[in-house]
Short mmCIF file of C-alpha atoms in Angstrom, two decimals:
data_model
loop_
_atom_site.label_atom_id
_atom_site.label_comp_id
_atom_site.label_asym_id
_atom_site.label_seq_id
_atom_site.Cartn_x
_atom_site.Cartn_y
_atom_site.Cartn_z
CA MET N 1 149.83 -108.40 64.87
CA LYS N 2 146.27 -108.03 66.47
CA ARG N 3 146.10 -110.57 68.86
CA ILE N 4 143.52 -113.55 68.83
CA PRO N 5 140.66 -112.00 71.33
CA SER N 6 139.17 -114.87 73.62
CA LEU N 7 136.31 -116.17 72.23
CA PRO N 8 133.88 -119.32 74.21
CA VAL N 9 134.63 -123.13 73.57
CA ARG N 10 131.46 -123.87 71.77
CA PRO N 11 131.01 -127.63 71.08
CA VAL N 12 131.52 -127.15 67.10
CA LEU N 13 135.80 -125.27 67.61
CA THR N 14 135.66 -128.39 69.73
CA ALA N 15 135.53 -130.29 66.77
CA LEU N 16 136.93 -128.79 64.36
CA PHE N 17 140.15 -128.61 66.20
CA ALA N 18 139.87 -132.63 67.05
CA VAL N 19 139.82 -132.83 63.40
CA ALA N 20 140.81 -129.83 61.35
CA THR N 21 142.91 -128.18 63.72
CA ALA N 22 145.37 -125.62 61.82
CA PHE N 23 146.61 -122.48 63.52
CA SER N 24 147.70 -118.98 62.56
CA PHE N 25 150.76 -118.53 64.36
CA SER N 26 154.43 -115.91 65.41
CA ASN N 27 154.78 -113.87 63.81
CA CYS N 28 153.72 -115.43 60.56
CA THR N 29 150.00 -114.12 60.84
CA THR N 30 147.81 -112.81 58.49
CA PRO N 31 144.20 -112.10 58.41
CA LYS N 32 142.15 -115.02 57.19
CA SER N 33 139.51 -113.88 54.99
CA GLY N 34 137.41 -115.16 51.91
CA GLY N 35 136.02 -118.71 51.11
CA GLY N 36 138.72 -121.88 51.09
CA SER N 37 138.69 -124.47 48.37
CA GLY N 38 137.06 -127.15 50.77
CA ARG N 39 141.07 -129.28 50.87
CA TYR N 40 142.53 -128.40 54.44
CA SER N 41 145.65 -128.51 55.43
CA SER N 42 145.51 -130.52 58.95
CA SER N 43 143.69 -132.87 55.97
CA PHE N 44 147.24 -133.46 54.03
CA ASP N 45 149.14 -136.66 55.06
CA PRO N 46 152.58 -136.97 53.20
CA PRO N 47 154.68 -139.64 53.26
CA ALA N 48 157.89 -139.93 54.65
CA HIS N 49 161.54 -142.19 53.81
CA ARG N 50 162.95 -143.45 56.40
CA PRO N 51 166.54 -141.22 55.09
CA GLN N 52 169.31 -143.91 54.58
CA ASN N 53 172.22 -141.09 55.56
CA PRO N 54 170.89 -138.56 57.83
CA SER N 55 174.01 -136.41 57.28
CA ALA N 56 173.52 -136.04 53.29
CA VAL N 57 169.69 -134.67 54.26
CA ARG N 58 168.49 -131.92 52.49
CA VAL N 59 165.97 -129.13 52.67
CA LYS N 60 164.64 -127.41 49.01
CA ILE N 61 161.79 -124.61 48.98
CA SER N 62 160.12 -123.29 45.82
CA THR N 63 159.29 -120.15 46.56
CA GLY N 64 156.99 -119.33 43.36
CA LYS N 65 154.72 -123.35 43.46
CA GLN N 66 154.81 -123.41 47.30
CA ARG N 67 156.84 -126.18 47.56
CA LEU N 68 158.58 -128.70 49.95
CA TYR N 69 160.57 -131.06 49.22
CA VAL N 70 163.19 -132.96 51.51
CA VAL N 71 165.77 -134.96 49.65
CA GLU N 72 168.81 -137.05 50.28
CA GLY N 73 170.76 -137.27 46.81
CA THR N 74 167.86 -137.88 44.34
CA ARG N 75 165.43 -139.40 46.10
CA VAL N 76 163.15 -137.48 47.42
CA LEU N 77 161.82 -138.53 51.01
CA LEU N 78 159.07 -135.82 51.23
CA ALA N 79 157.47 -133.28 49.97
CA THR N 80 154.02 -131.02 50.73
CA PRO N 81 152.68 -127.44 49.81
CA CYS N 82 153.84 -124.70 51.86
CA THR N 83 152.66 -120.72 52.45
CA VAL N 84 156.17 -118.18 52.07
CA GLY N 85 156.66 -114.85 51.70
CA LYS N 86 154.77 -112.63 50.59
CA PRO N 87 156.23 -109.97 48.47
CA GLY N 88 156.53 -106.54 51.09
CA THR N 89 158.19 -109.84 53.63
CA PRO N 90 159.63 -112.44 51.49
CA THR N 91 161.54 -115.23 52.76
CA PRO N 92 165.37 -115.63 52.25
CA SER N 93 166.42 -117.33 49.70
CA GLY N 94 169.61 -118.84 49.25
CA ASN N 95 172.07 -121.78 50.26
CA ARG N 96 171.19 -121.53 54.46
CA THR N 97 170.87 -123.78 57.29
CA ILE N 98 169.07 -124.93 59.68
CA TYR N 99 170.55 -124.43 62.51
CA SER N 100 168.27 -124.41 65.65
CA LYS N 101 164.95 -127.22 66.24
CA GLU N 102 162.23 -126.23 68.64
CA ALA N 103 158.90 -128.32 69.39
CA ARG N 104 157.60 -126.64 71.41
CA ARG N 105 158.78 -122.73 70.95
CA ARG N 106 156.54 -119.35 71.70
CA SER N 107 157.59 -116.04 69.30
CA HIS N 108 159.48 -114.34 71.73
CA SER N 109 157.68 -110.25 69.99
CA TYR N 110 154.54 -111.26 68.87
CA GLY N 111 151.84 -112.09 72.11
CA GLU N 112 153.64 -115.83 73.39
CA TYR N 113 152.51 -117.44 70.21
CA PRO N 114 153.05 -121.05 69.99
CA MET N 115 155.27 -121.98 66.96
CA PRO N 116 155.47 -126.13 66.88
CA PHE N 117 158.05 -127.99 64.73
CA TRP N 118 160.40 -124.27 64.98
CA MET N 119 163.23 -125.55 62.56
CA GLU N 120 165.00 -121.25 61.96
CA PHE N 121 167.60 -121.18 58.80
CA ALA N 122 168.14 -116.91 59.01
CA SER N 123 167.93 -114.85 61.68
CA GLY N 124 163.96 -114.38 63.23
CA TYR N 125 162.49 -116.59 60.13
CA GLY N 126 161.58 -120.61 60.03
CA MET N 127 159.26 -123.50 58.93
CA HIS N 128 157.16 -124.98 61.36
CA TRP N 129 153.43 -125.81 62.03
CA GLY N 130 150.29 -122.75 60.08
CA PHE N 131 147.79 -122.19 58.77
CA LEU N 132 148.42 -122.12 54.61
CA LYS N 133 147.13 -120.63 52.47
CA PRO N 134 147.47 -121.62 47.71
CA TYR N 135 149.62 -117.41 47.38
CA PRO N 136 152.10 -116.04 49.85
CA CYS N 137 150.72 -114.50 52.21
CA THR N 138 153.53 -114.99 55.95
CA HIS N 139 156.43 -112.09 57.13
CA GLY N 140 158.55 -114.21 56.35
CA CYS N 141 158.36 -118.03 58.05
CA VAL N 142 157.58 -120.69 55.73
CA ARG N 143 154.16 -122.65 57.26
CA LEU N 144 153.86 -126.04 57.37
CA PRO N 145 150.35 -128.76 57.34
CA LYS N 146 151.03 -130.16 60.83
CA ASN N 147 152.07 -133.59 59.66
CA SER N 148 154.01 -131.81 57.65
CA ALA N 149 156.41 -130.52 59.93
CA ALA N 150 156.27 -133.15 63.09
CA LYS N 151 157.69 -135.92 60.00
CA ILE N 152 160.40 -133.30 58.41
CA PHE N 153 161.09 -132.03 61.84
CA GLU N 154 161.74 -135.73 62.74
CA MET N 155 163.94 -135.94 58.90
CA VAL N 156 166.61 -132.53 59.82
CA ARG N 157 168.29 -131.39 62.40
CA THR N 158 170.87 -128.44 63.28
CA GLY N 159 173.13 -128.22 60.60
CA THR N 160 170.61 -129.73 57.59
CA PRO N 161 171.14 -127.86 54.25
CA ILE N 162 167.94 -125.72 53.16
CA ASN N 163 168.25 -124.18 49.42
CA ILE N 164 165.38 -121.91 49.42
CA SER N 165 164.52 -120.16 45.37
CA ALA N 166 162.22 -119.02 43.06
CA SER N 167 161.56 -122.84 41.86
CA GLN N 168 163.31 -126.39 42.80
CA PRO N 169 162.99 -129.10 39.16
CA GLU N 170 161.23 -131.29 41.34
CA ASP N 171 158.68 -129.05 41.05
CA ALA N 172 157.37 -130.86 37.79
CA THR N 173 157.65 -133.90 38.56
CA VAL N 174 156.09 -134.94 42.83
CA GLY N 175 155.89 -130.88 43.38
CA ALA N 176 153.10 -131.21 40.10
CA SER N 177 151.09 -133.55 41.45
CA LEU N 178 150.71 -132.10 44.92
CA PRO N 179 146.91 -130.22 46.56
CA VAL N 180 146.04 -126.89 47.09
CA LEU N 181 145.61 -126.61 50.79
CA ASP N 182 143.45 -123.47 52.45
CA ASP N 183 143.06 -122.76 55.86
CA SER N 184 141.08 -119.55 55.11
CA SER N 185 138.31 -120.52 56.24
CA VAL N 186 139.61 -121.85 59.48
CA PRO N 187 138.32 -119.84 62.56
CA ASP N 188 140.54 -118.77 65.00
CA PRO N 189 141.06 -120.54 67.75
CA PRO N 190 140.38 -119.76 71.58
CA ASN N 191 143.05 -117.33 72.79
CA SER N 192 143.49 -119.00 75.79
CA TYR N 193 143.60 -122.52 74.12
CA MET N 194 146.64 -120.87 71.72
CA MET N 195 148.00 -119.71 75.62
CA SER N 196 148.04 -123.58 76.49
CA ASN N 197 150.26 -126.50 75.99
CA GLN N 198 147.37 -127.55 74.55
CA VAL N 199 148.44 -126.55 71.26
CA PHE N 200 151.93 -128.80 71.31
CA GLU N 201 150.07 -131.85 72.67
CA ASP N 202 147.84 -131.98 69.81
CA ALA N 203 151.20 -131.10 67.62
CA LYS N 204 152.45 -134.11 67.77
CA TYR N 205 152.11 -136.72 65.08
CA LYS N 206 149.90 -139.82 66.38
CA GLY N 207 151.23 -142.11 63.65
CA ARG N 208 154.80 -144.18 62.53
CA ILE N 209 156.68 -141.29 60.68
CA PHE N 210 158.68 -143.77 58.13
CA VAL N 211 156.70 -145.29 55.85
CA ASP N 212 159.53 -147.52 55.62
#
């Protein structure tokens, strides 16, 4: 992974951090290019429903549609776009379990880059906040919008089952109405910011997690 060079903190970037904070984190980092759709992941804030039975919560990921669903039985508690692994480095599939969570994790292999709301489901693979693109582009991790990552982190626990498949039944229902998110045109923050603890402070969800 190419290390992001240090850049001066200009006022325009300062404003960007406050309004459109989306970052390229960890071993999932890939160069950004192109214009983008204009719908950034930082503006996406999906409703989240409080689980009635936390032990019954499951996560379902559709790698074909790049969608993630938190469910309890047949009830969808949260639905969000995500970005998964590219063909050469696919996201591990099958039935897995979230076996570690860390809100302020940094990569141990790629320059200590931050991976807020890390939820690990295979060795070296996890869900976390990061830049989204409308096509598979990561090294295997599952990138989530900031607000989605914060809410999912509160909804799952160590031991929560996760199914990762090419498709999920929810793709044809709630998944079909999710927006296309594209952070391709969002510039990289300065390296000094990435190495600071402020990135984790900015990752915190500022509102009410659950709508009920």
